[in-house]
Amino acid sequence: MIASDDPHHSHHVVAGDSQESIRLLRTSIIYGANASGKSNLIKAMKFARDFIVDGVEKNKNININNFKLDKTCYTKPSRFEFEFRMNDKQYAYGFVVDKHKIHEEWLFEIGINTEISIYERRAKDFDFHNFNHEVFLNISEDEKNRIRYEAIGTRENLLFLTNSQEREIKQIESIYEWFNDVLTIIFPNSKPLLPFFSQSVQNSLSKFLESLDLGIKKLSIATIDLDEYQQIPTEIKEDIKKNFPDEEGEVNAIFIPSLQCIISQAKDETDKLTVLNLSPVRFDKENSEVKFEISEESDGTQRLIDLFPMLIHLARGNAVYVIDEIERSLHSLLMKKLFDYFLNNPENRNLNSQLIATTHEVYLLDIKDIFRKDEIWFVEKDKYGQSILYSLANTDVDNLDLAVGYLNGRFGAIPFIKDLKLMGWREKK
């Protein structure tokens, strides 16, 4: 996601305010054959993100999946590292882990010419480098001793970053928050949540659906008390009440596409939960409004509604979405519309948000219309079954039809299928 010197689509690049800021891309798209490793890349990111945010229970194994095509990897620990921007500073956070314990953990501030250690861990040994980094600025000796004590007391199967959140060590809280609040990973069957809802969001969703020529003229919303809404089973209602997010500011809401509704919380002292039932509206021959259930819409329309919370979150800035198989159930033109909405809407430019996706949709390889070269990646397996990623950055392909070149194997990352005659299949005469 680091931008090359390519001048094409300069508005796809976001630069920070400091001299050490790294120029970052707002989007990347990853191609590869089936079983090339695209989904495994996203699964690895999801494992690491969840392990950081949720940790693991005491005396439980860590759910690591080792590479099975090399026996020497069966007992080797796995290494994960994220480099990211938070509060106009860039950090590198990572760890080395096996099924039983953390071998290493580290947090650095990084920049174009900067690499400053904040803390490093090797097994039970922690080094905070005399608390010289500015995140520890002006903390007392008692607080330093408390941090050392909490570090030494961190379980061997738990990350210090995770433990620091539980122990309220505020100095590195923003690092944890990046993984918890900023990074969202979506798989084909995931249902994104919308942590805010308002009249403006409803209007935006209505305009978005109308602009896609789906026949939907607007979106109607009926408000019903959660306890009186019969379509949601009682046990799910209780679970919603128990786990409803406690956020301040705009109307609190969670978007649950599988239930075809939004659960909203009143902003007054009652904290009452209501159901906002979504109904796409079309006009019949007499120009009268006809309401539809979301379940009556096509899979593609439902997928667009599922992904809309992502577009809202991205448009608000400070969001990173990683989506596996973004094209599921979507026409190629609708795919292009999604990326246009994110990249080319003037209101979204210069926002600190990123959208990374895997896909098979070759229509998007129209480099002059949609992406820069450094935003296009390919994944393929070598002869040992290892997945290799490589980018089009710094390649001379400006005058090449990328879609045709990709399908012809110019860039690799396509399936090699044997001649069906060699498989013993015969044509019927």
Protein backbone atom coordinates (compact mmCIF):
# COMPACT_ATOMS: atom_id res chain seq x y z
CA MET A 1 0.00 0.00 0.00
CA ILE A 2 3.04 2.29 -0.34
CA ALA A 3 2.70 4.46 -3.44
CA SER A 4 5.29 4.38 -6.22
CA ASP A 5 6.33 7.44 -8.22
CA ASP A 6 3.61 6.75 -10.81
CA PRO A 7 1.83 10.12 -11.43
CA HIS A 8 -1.37 8.42 -12.67
CA HIS A 9 -4.48 9.04 -10.50
CA SER A 10 -2.62 11.19 -7.99
CA HIS A 11 -5.80 11.55 -5.90
CA HIS A 12 -5.49 7.85 -5.03
CA VAL A 13 -2.47 8.74 -2.87
CA VAL A 14 -2.71 10.13 0.66
CA ALA A 15 0.31 11.80 2.27
CA GLY A 16 0.57 12.71 5.94
CA ASP A 17 1.49 16.08 7.36
CA SER A 18 4.98 15.29 8.68
CA GLN A 19 8.24 14.94 6.77
CA GLU A 20 8.44 11.28 7.84
CA SER A 21 5.00 10.46 6.40
CA ILE A 22 4.94 7.66 3.86
CA ARG A 23 2.80 8.17 0.74
CA LEU A 24 0.02 5.60 0.96
CA LEU A 25 -2.42 4.20 -1.57
CA ARG A 26 -6.15 4.38 -0.93
CA THR A 27 -6.90 1.08 -2.65
CA SER A 28 -5.36 -2.16 -3.91
CA ILE A 29 -6.89 -5.09 -5.74
CA ILE A 30 -5.46 -8.62 -5.69
CA TYR A 31 -5.86 -11.16 -8.53
CA GLY A 32 -5.06 -14.85 -8.65
CA ALA A 33 -6.35 -18.24 -9.69
CA ASN A 34 -8.53 -20.35 -7.44
CA ALA A 35 -6.37 -21.93 -4.69
CA SER A 36 -3.55 -19.44 -5.39
CA GLY A 37 -3.58 -18.21 -1.79
CA LYS A 38 -5.65 -15.00 -1.98
CA SER A 39 -8.07 -16.09 0.71
CA ASN A 40 -5.27 -17.49 2.88
CA LEU A 41 -3.65 -14.04 2.85
CA ILE A 42 -6.89 -12.50 4.14
CA LYS A 43 -7.41 -15.34 6.65
CA ALA A 44 -3.91 -14.74 8.03
CA MET A 45 -4.75 -11.05 8.49
CA LYS A 46 -8.05 -11.98 10.16
CA PHE A 47 -6.34 -14.42 12.54
CA ALA A 48 -3.75 -11.83 13.56
CA ARG A 49 -6.33 -9.07 13.98
CA ASP A 50 -8.62 -11.26 16.13
CA PHE A 51 -5.71 -12.58 18.20
CA ILE A 52 -4.64 -9.00 18.95
CA VAL A 53 -8.16 -7.79 19.78
CA ASP A 54 -9.56 -10.82 21.64
CA GLY A 55 -6.52 -12.78 22.78
CA VAL A 56 -6.93 -16.37 23.93
CA GLU A 57 -8.09 -17.90 27.20
CA LYS A 58 -5.63 -19.10 29.81
CA ASN A 59 -4.26 -22.61 29.13
CA LYS A 60 -5.78 -22.64 25.63
CA ASN A 61 -3.83 -23.35 22.46
CA ILE A 62 -3.42 -20.61 19.85
CA ASN A 63 -5.23 -21.40 16.60
CA ILE A 64 -2.24 -21.32 14.23
CA ASN A 65 -2.42 -23.22 10.93
CA ASN A 66 1.07 -24.24 9.80
CA PHE A 67 2.10 -24.60 6.15
CA LYS A 68 1.55 -28.30 5.38
CA LEU A 69 3.61 -28.69 2.19
CA ASP A 70 6.96 -28.33 3.99
CA LYS A 71 7.65 -30.65 6.94
CA THR A 72 10.15 -28.18 8.40
CA CYS A 73 7.25 -25.73 8.90
CA TYR A 74 5.22 -28.08 11.11
CA THR A 75 6.89 -26.86 14.30
CA LYS A 76 8.11 -23.45 13.17
CA PRO A 77 6.44 -20.39 14.72
CA SER A 78 4.56 -17.99 12.45
CA ARG A 79 5.45 -14.33 12.01
CA PHE A 80 2.90 -11.52 11.54
CA GLU A 81 3.57 -7.81 11.13
CA PHE A 82 1.34 -4.82 10.31
CA GLU A 83 2.62 -1.41 9.25
CA PHE A 84 -0.04 1.28 9.60
CA ARG A 85 -0.71 4.96 10.18
CA MET A 86 -2.47 6.25 13.28
CA ASN A 87 -2.75 9.89 14.38
CA ASP A 88 -0.39 10.94 11.56
CA LYS A 89 2.34 8.61 12.76
CA GLN A 90 3.36 5.27 11.28
CA TYR A 91 3.95 2.14 13.31
CA ALA A 92 5.18 -1.39 12.80
CA TYR A 93 3.62 -3.90 15.17
CA GLY A 94 4.22 -7.62 14.98
CA PHE A 95 4.72 -10.91 16.78
CA VAL A 96 6.09 -14.43 16.37
CA VAL A 97 3.82 -17.18 17.70
CA ASP A 98 3.23 -20.93 17.72
CA LYS A 99 0.33 -22.94 19.10
CA HIS A 100 1.51 -22.52 22.68
CA LYS A 101 3.25 -19.19 23.22
CA ILE A 102 4.49 -15.83 21.98
CA HIS A 103 8.17 -16.01 21.01
CA GLU A 104 8.58 -12.34 20.09
CA GLU A 105 6.54 -9.13 20.03
CA TRP A 106 7.55 -5.62 18.98
CA LEU A 107 6.25 -2.11 18.40
CA PHE A 108 8.22 0.51 16.44
CA GLU A 109 7.48 3.99 15.17
CA ILE A 110 8.58 4.12 11.53
CA GLY A 111 8.90 6.71 8.79
CA ILE A 112 10.77 7.39 5.56
CA ASN A 113 14.04 7.56 7.50
CA THR A 114 12.84 6.55 10.96
CA GLU A 115 12.74 3.35 13.01
CA ILE A 116 12.35 3.93 16.75
CA SER A 117 11.67 1.07 19.13
CA ILE A 118 8.81 1.56 21.62
CA TYR A 119 9.05 -1.90 23.17
CA GLU A 120 10.43 -5.32 22.29
CA ARG A 121 9.65 -8.70 23.80
CA ARG A 122 11.53 -11.97 23.58
CA ALA A 123 9.72 -14.70 25.48
CA LYS A 124 9.47 -13.34 29.05
CA ASP A 125 12.01 -10.53 28.55
CA PHE A 126 10.73 -7.01 27.81
CA ASP A 127 12.75 -3.97 26.76
CA PHE A 128 11.05 -0.55 26.86
CA HIS A 129 14.33 1.22 25.96
CA ASN A 130 14.22 3.32 29.13
CA PHE A 131 10.77 4.60 28.14
CA ASN A 132 12.46 7.12 25.84
CA HIS A 133 9.77 7.12 23.17
CA GLU A 134 7.35 10.05 23.26
CA VAL A 135 4.34 7.79 23.94
CA PHE A 136 5.79 7.50 27.46
CA LEU A 137 6.44 11.23 27.76
CA ASN A 138 6.15 12.62 31.33
CA ILE A 139 5.03 9.37 32.95
CA SER A 140 6.08 8.85 36.56
CA GLU A 141 8.46 6.22 37.90
CA ASP A 142 5.49 4.52 39.55
CA GLU A 143 3.77 4.24 36.17
CA LYS A 144 6.95 2.91 34.56
CA ASN A 145 7.18 0.26 37.28
CA ARG A 146 3.52 -0.64 36.80
CA ILE A 147 4.06 -1.11 33.03
CA ARG A 148 7.10 -3.33 33.73
CA TYR A 149 5.06 -5.33 36.25
CA GLU A 150 2.16 -5.83 33.83
CA ALA A 151 4.58 -6.80 31.05
CA ILE A 152 6.32 -9.45 33.15
CA GLY A 153 2.90 -10.75 34.27
CA THR A 154 1.61 -11.17 30.70
CA ARG A 155 0.75 -14.81 29.99
CA GLU A 156 3.04 -16.55 27.52
CA ASN A 157 0.08 -17.19 25.18
CA LEU A 158 -1.14 -13.56 25.31
CA LEU A 159 0.21 -10.48 23.55
CA PHE A 160 1.35 -7.59 25.73
CA LEU A 161 -0.68 -5.24 23.49
CA THR A 162 -3.82 -7.24 24.31
CA ASN A 163 -2.95 -7.36 28.00
CA SER A 164 -2.21 -3.63 28.07
CA GLN A 165 -5.76 -2.93 26.95
CA GLU A 166 -7.18 -5.12 29.72
CA ARG A 167 -4.83 -3.48 32.25
CA GLU A 168 -5.63 0.06 31.02
CA ILE A 169 -2.12 1.02 29.96
CA LYS A 170 -3.14 4.17 28.10
CA GLN A 171 0.20 4.95 26.45
CA ILE A 172 -0.28 2.36 23.67
CA GLU A 173 -4.08 2.31 23.67
CA SER A 174 -4.26 3.92 20.20
CA ILE A 175 -2.29 0.98 18.72
CA TYR A 176 -4.86 -1.48 20.03
CA GLU A 177 -7.67 0.78 18.82
CA TRP A 178 -6.32 0.65 15.24
CA PHE A 179 -6.87 -3.10 15.16
CA ASN A 180 -10.16 -2.96 17.05
CA ASP A 181 -11.79 0.08 15.42
CA VAL A 182 -10.03 0.84 12.13
CA LEU A 183 -9.21 -2.55 10.54
CA THR A 184 -12.24 -4.50 9.27
CA ILE A 185 -11.93 -7.78 7.36
CA ILE A 186 -14.87 -9.11 5.36
CA PHE A 187 -15.31 -12.54 3.80
CA PRO A 188 -17.93 -13.46 1.13
CA ASN A 189 -20.54 -14.37 3.74
CA SER A 190 -19.68 -11.69 6.30
CA LYS A 191 -22.33 -9.15 7.32
CA PRO A 192 -20.76 -5.74 8.04
CA LEU A 193 -22.24 -3.75 10.91
CA LEU A 194 -23.13 -0.07 10.81
CA PRO A 195 -22.18 1.57 14.13
CA PHE A 196 -24.17 4.71 13.33
CA PHE A 197 -27.41 5.54 11.55
CA SER A 198 -29.22 8.79 10.85
CA GLN A 199 -31.54 10.42 8.36
CA SER A 200 -28.52 11.45 6.29
CA VAL A 201 -27.31 7.83 6.12
CA GLN A 202 -30.79 6.70 5.05
CA ASN A 203 -30.82 9.35 2.32
CA SER A 204 -27.35 8.34 1.14
CA LEU A 205 -28.34 4.69 0.90
CA SER A 206 -31.51 5.59 -1.02
CA LYS A 207 -29.57 7.76 -3.50
CA PHE A 208 -26.89 5.12 -3.88
CA LEU A 209 -29.40 2.37 -4.75
CA GLU A 210 -31.33 4.69 -7.11
CA SER A 211 -28.11 5.63 -8.94
CA LEU A 212 -27.39 1.98 -9.79
CA ASP A 213 -30.43 1.60 -12.09
CA LEU A 214 -31.87 -1.24 -10.02
CA GLY A 215 -35.43 0.07 -10.29
CA ILE A 216 -35.35 1.16 -6.64
CA LYS A 217 -36.64 4.72 -6.25
CA LYS A 218 -36.05 5.10 -2.53
CA LEU A 219 -35.73 3.25 0.74
CA SER A 220 -38.60 3.25 3.21
CA ILE A 221 -38.01 2.62 6.91
CA ALA A 222 -40.65 1.54 9.44
CA THR A 223 -39.87 2.03 13.15
CA ILE A 224 -41.04 -0.73 15.50
CA ASP A 225 -40.33 -1.39 19.18
CA LEU A 226 -37.80 -4.25 19.40
CA ASP A 227 -39.88 -6.15 21.96
CA GLU A 228 -42.90 -6.01 19.64
CA TYR A 229 -41.05 -7.04 16.47
CA GLN A 230 -42.16 -10.63 15.87
CA GLN A 231 -39.69 -11.50 13.09
CA ILE A 232 -36.74 -11.63 15.51
CA PRO A 233 -36.69 -14.63 17.91
CA THR A 234 -36.69 -13.83 21.64
CA GLU A 235 -33.23 -15.29 22.27
CA ILE A 236 -31.73 -13.10 19.52
CA LYS A 237 -33.48 -10.04 20.97
CA GLU A 238 -31.92 -10.76 24.35
CA ASP A 239 -28.51 -11.18 22.76
CA ILE A 240 -28.93 -7.84 20.93
CA LYS A 241 -29.84 -6.07 24.18
CA LYS A 242 -26.89 -7.61 26.00
CA ASN A 243 -24.29 -6.79 23.35
CA PHE A 244 -25.58 -3.53 21.90
CA PRO A 245 -22.64 -1.12 21.41
CA ASP A 246 -22.32 1.68 23.94
CA GLU A 247 -21.21 4.58 21.74
CA GLU A 248 -21.56 8.32 22.17
CA GLY A 249 -22.52 10.89 19.55
CA GLU A 250 -24.81 10.12 16.66
CA VAL A 251 -27.73 7.71 16.90
CA ASN A 252 -26.34 4.34 17.95
CA ALA A 253 -27.32 1.59 15.54
CA ILE A 254 -26.26 -1.77 14.19
CA PHE A 255 -27.16 -2.81 10.67
CA ILE A 256 -28.08 -6.52 10.52
CA PRO A 257 -28.71 -7.44 6.86
CA SER A 258 -29.50 -11.06 7.71
CA LEU A 259 -32.47 -9.75 9.75
CA GLN A 260 -33.25 -7.13 7.08
CA CYS A 261 -33.28 -4.35 9.64
CA ILE A 262 -31.34 -1.83 11.69
CA ILE A 263 -31.46 -1.89 15.48
CA SER A 264 -31.38 1.68 16.79
CA GLN A 265 -31.05 3.09 20.31
CA ALA A 266 -32.84 6.20 21.52
CA LYS A 267 -30.59 9.12 22.50
CA ASP A 268 -32.68 9.94 25.57
CA GLU A 269 -32.50 8.50 29.09
CA THR A 270 -34.65 5.49 28.15
CA ASP A 271 -31.99 3.88 25.89
CA LYS A 272 -34.94 2.22 24.17
CA LEU A 273 -34.12 -0.14 21.30
CA THR A 274 -36.21 0.00 18.15
CA VAL A 275 -36.17 -1.87 14.85
CA LEU A 276 -35.80 0.16 11.65
CA ASN A 277 -37.16 -2.18 8.99
CA LEU A 278 -35.74 -1.45 5.52
CA SER A 279 -38.04 -1.68 2.50
CA PRO A 280 -36.92 -0.86 -1.07
CA VAL A 281 -39.66 1.06 -2.90
CA ARG A 282 -40.52 0.79 -6.63
CA PHE A 283 -43.30 2.36 -8.71
CA ASP A 284 -45.90 0.23 -10.46
CA LYS A 285 -47.65 1.00 -13.79
CA GLU A 286 -49.96 3.50 -12.11
CA ASN A 287 -46.94 5.25 -10.57
CA SER A 288 -47.94 4.06 -7.10
CA GLU A 289 -45.37 3.08 -4.52
CA VAL A 290 -44.83 -0.64 -3.93
CA LYS A 291 -42.72 -1.81 -0.99
CA PHE A 292 -40.52 -4.89 -1.20
CA GLU A 293 -38.76 -6.97 1.42
CA ILE A 294 -34.98 -7.06 1.12
CA SER A 295 -35.26 -10.86 0.85
CA GLU A 296 -37.20 -10.32 -2.40
CA GLU A 297 -34.31 -8.45 -3.96
CA SER A 298 -31.61 -10.10 -6.08
CA ASP A 299 -28.45 -11.46 -4.47
CA GLY A 300 -26.54 -8.58 -6.08
CA THR A 301 -28.82 -5.92 -4.60
CA GLN A 302 -28.62 -7.56 -1.19
CA ARG A 303 -24.83 -7.66 -1.49
CA LEU A 304 -24.75 -3.92 -2.26
CA ILE A 305 -26.88 -3.20 0.80
CA ASP A 306 -24.56 -5.43 2.85
CA LEU A 307 -21.52 -3.44 1.68
CA PHE A 308 -23.03 0.03 2.08
CA PRO A 309 -21.99 0.36 5.76
CA MET A 310 -18.43 -0.09 4.52
CA LEU A 311 -18.81 2.82 2.07
CA ILE A 312 -20.20 5.05 4.82
CA HIS A 313 -17.37 4.10 7.18
CA LEU A 314 -14.73 4.70 4.49
CA ALA A 315 -16.26 8.07 3.66
CA ARG A 316 -15.88 9.16 7.27
CA GLY A 317 -12.15 8.52 7.18
CA ASN A 318 -9.79 6.51 9.40
CA ALA A 319 -11.03 3.13 8.16
CA VAL A 320 -9.30 0.18 6.50
CA TYR A 321 -11.40 -2.53 4.86
CA VAL A 322 -10.01 -5.79 3.50
CA ILE A 323 -12.57 -7.79 1.48
CA ASP A 324 -12.20 -11.30 0.11
CA GLU A 325 -14.05 -11.90 -3.20
CA ILE A 326 -15.61 -8.47 -3.37
CA GLU A 327 -17.29 -9.36 -6.68
CA ARG A 328 -19.61 -12.02 -5.17
CA SER A 329 -23.08 -11.65 -6.74
CA LEU A 330 -22.13 -8.30 -8.32
CA HIS A 331 -22.19 -7.37 -12.01
CA SER A 332 -18.84 -6.01 -13.22
CA LEU A 333 -20.34 -2.53 -13.78
CA LEU A 334 -21.60 -2.46 -10.20
CA MET A 335 -18.11 -3.43 -9.06
CA LYS A 336 -16.72 -0.45 -10.93
CA LYS A 337 -19.40 1.76 -9.34
CA LEU A 338 -18.27 0.70 -5.86
CA PHE A 339 -14.68 1.71 -6.53
CA ASP A 340 -15.77 4.91 -8.30
CA TYR A 341 -17.90 5.81 -5.28
CA PHE A 342 -14.91 5.38 -2.98
CA LEU A 343 -12.10 6.78 -5.13
CA ASN A 344 -13.66 9.49 -7.27
CA ASN A 345 -16.29 11.09 -5.04
CA PRO A 346 -14.79 14.56 -4.31
CA GLU A 347 -16.05 14.35 -0.72
CA ASN A 348 -14.02 11.16 -0.14
CA ARG A 349 -10.69 12.41 -1.49
CA ASN A 350 -7.81 12.96 0.93
CA LEU A 351 -9.55 10.86 3.57
CA ASN A 352 -7.36 8.53 5.57
CA SER A 353 -9.18 5.35 4.48
CA GLN A 354 -8.19 2.29 2.49
CA LEU A 355 -10.03 -0.43 0.56
CA ILE A 356 -8.17 -3.66 -0.25
CA ALA A 357 -9.95 -6.49 -2.07
CA THR A 358 -9.35 -9.82 -3.78
CA THR A 359 -11.26 -10.58 -6.98
CA HIS A 360 -11.43 -12.56 -10.23
CA GLU A 361 -13.18 -9.69 -12.06
CA VAL A 362 -10.91 -8.94 -15.04
CA TYR A 363 -13.09 -6.02 -16.21
CA LEU A 364 -11.50 -3.94 -13.44
CA LEU A 365 -8.10 -4.31 -15.13
CA ASP A 366 -8.80 -1.23 -17.23
CA ILE A 367 -5.85 0.62 -15.78
CA LYS A 368 -6.58 4.01 -17.36
CA ASP A 369 -10.13 4.13 -16.00
CA ILE A 370 -9.85 2.72 -12.52
CA PHE A 371 -6.49 1.79 -10.95
CA ARG A 372 -2.85 2.80 -10.87
CA LYS A 373 -0.27 0.13 -11.67
CA ASP A 374 0.93 -0.04 -8.08
CA GLU A 375 -2.64 -0.79 -6.95
CA ILE A 376 -2.81 -4.06 -8.93
CA TRP A 377 -1.37 -7.21 -7.35
CA PHE A 378 -1.17 -10.84 -8.41
CA VAL A 379 -0.87 -14.02 -6.35
CA GLU A 380 0.33 -17.38 -7.62
CA LYS A 381 1.87 -20.51 -6.17
CA ASP A 382 5.39 -21.65 -6.93
CA LYS A 383 6.30 -25.31 -7.53
CA TYR A 384 6.47 -25.89 -3.78
CA GLY A 385 2.93 -24.62 -3.16
CA GLN A 386 4.04 -21.35 -1.61
CA SER A 387 2.01 -18.24 -2.48
CA ILE A 388 3.98 -15.36 -4.00
CA LEU A 389 2.59 -11.80 -4.31
CA TYR A 390 3.85 -9.28 -6.83
CA SER A 391 2.70 -5.90 -8.13
CA LEU A 392 2.52 -4.16 -11.51
CA ALA A 393 4.42 -1.21 -10.03
CA ASN A 394 7.46 -0.12 -12.06
CA THR A 395 6.49 -2.29 -15.05
CA ASP A 396 6.14 -1.02 -18.61
CA VAL A 397 2.54 -2.03 -19.36
CA ASP A 398 0.92 1.33 -20.09
CA ASN A 399 -0.08 0.41 -23.65
CA LEU A 400 -1.09 -3.17 -22.93
CA ASP A 401 -4.67 -4.45 -22.65
CA LEU A 402 -4.32 -5.69 -19.08
CA ALA A 403 -7.44 -7.86 -19.09
CA VAL A 404 -6.32 -9.72 -22.22
CA GLY A 405 -2.75 -9.88 -20.99
CA TYR A 406 -3.85 -11.33 -17.65
CA LEU A 407 -6.09 -13.98 -19.22
CA ASN A 408 -3.29 -14.93 -21.63
CA GLY A 409 -0.95 -15.53 -18.71
CA ARG A 410 1.25 -12.48 -19.25
CA PHE A 411 1.36 -11.81 -15.49
CA GLY A 412 0.88 -15.37 -14.22
CA ALA A 413 -1.66 -15.88 -11.42
CA ILE A 414 -4.07 -17.85 -13.66
CA PRO A 415 -5.02 -21.54 -13.47
CA PHE A 416 -3.24 -24.01 -15.73
CA ILE A 417 -5.88 -26.54 -16.77
CA LYS A 418 -4.90 -29.77 -18.48
CA ASP A 419 -6.30 -30.72 -21.86
CA LEU A 420 -9.56 -32.52 -21.11
CA LYS A 421 -8.61 -35.26 -23.62
CA LEU A 422 -5.62 -36.14 -21.41
CA MET A 423 -8.01 -36.65 -18.49
CA GLY A 424 -9.76 -39.49 -20.28
CA TRP A 425 -12.93 -37.56 -21.05
CA ARG A 426 -14.53 -38.39 -24.40
CA GLU A 427 -16.87 -36.37 -26.53
CA LYS A 428 -20.21 -37.98 -27.34
CA LYS A 429 -20.73 -38.63 -31.07
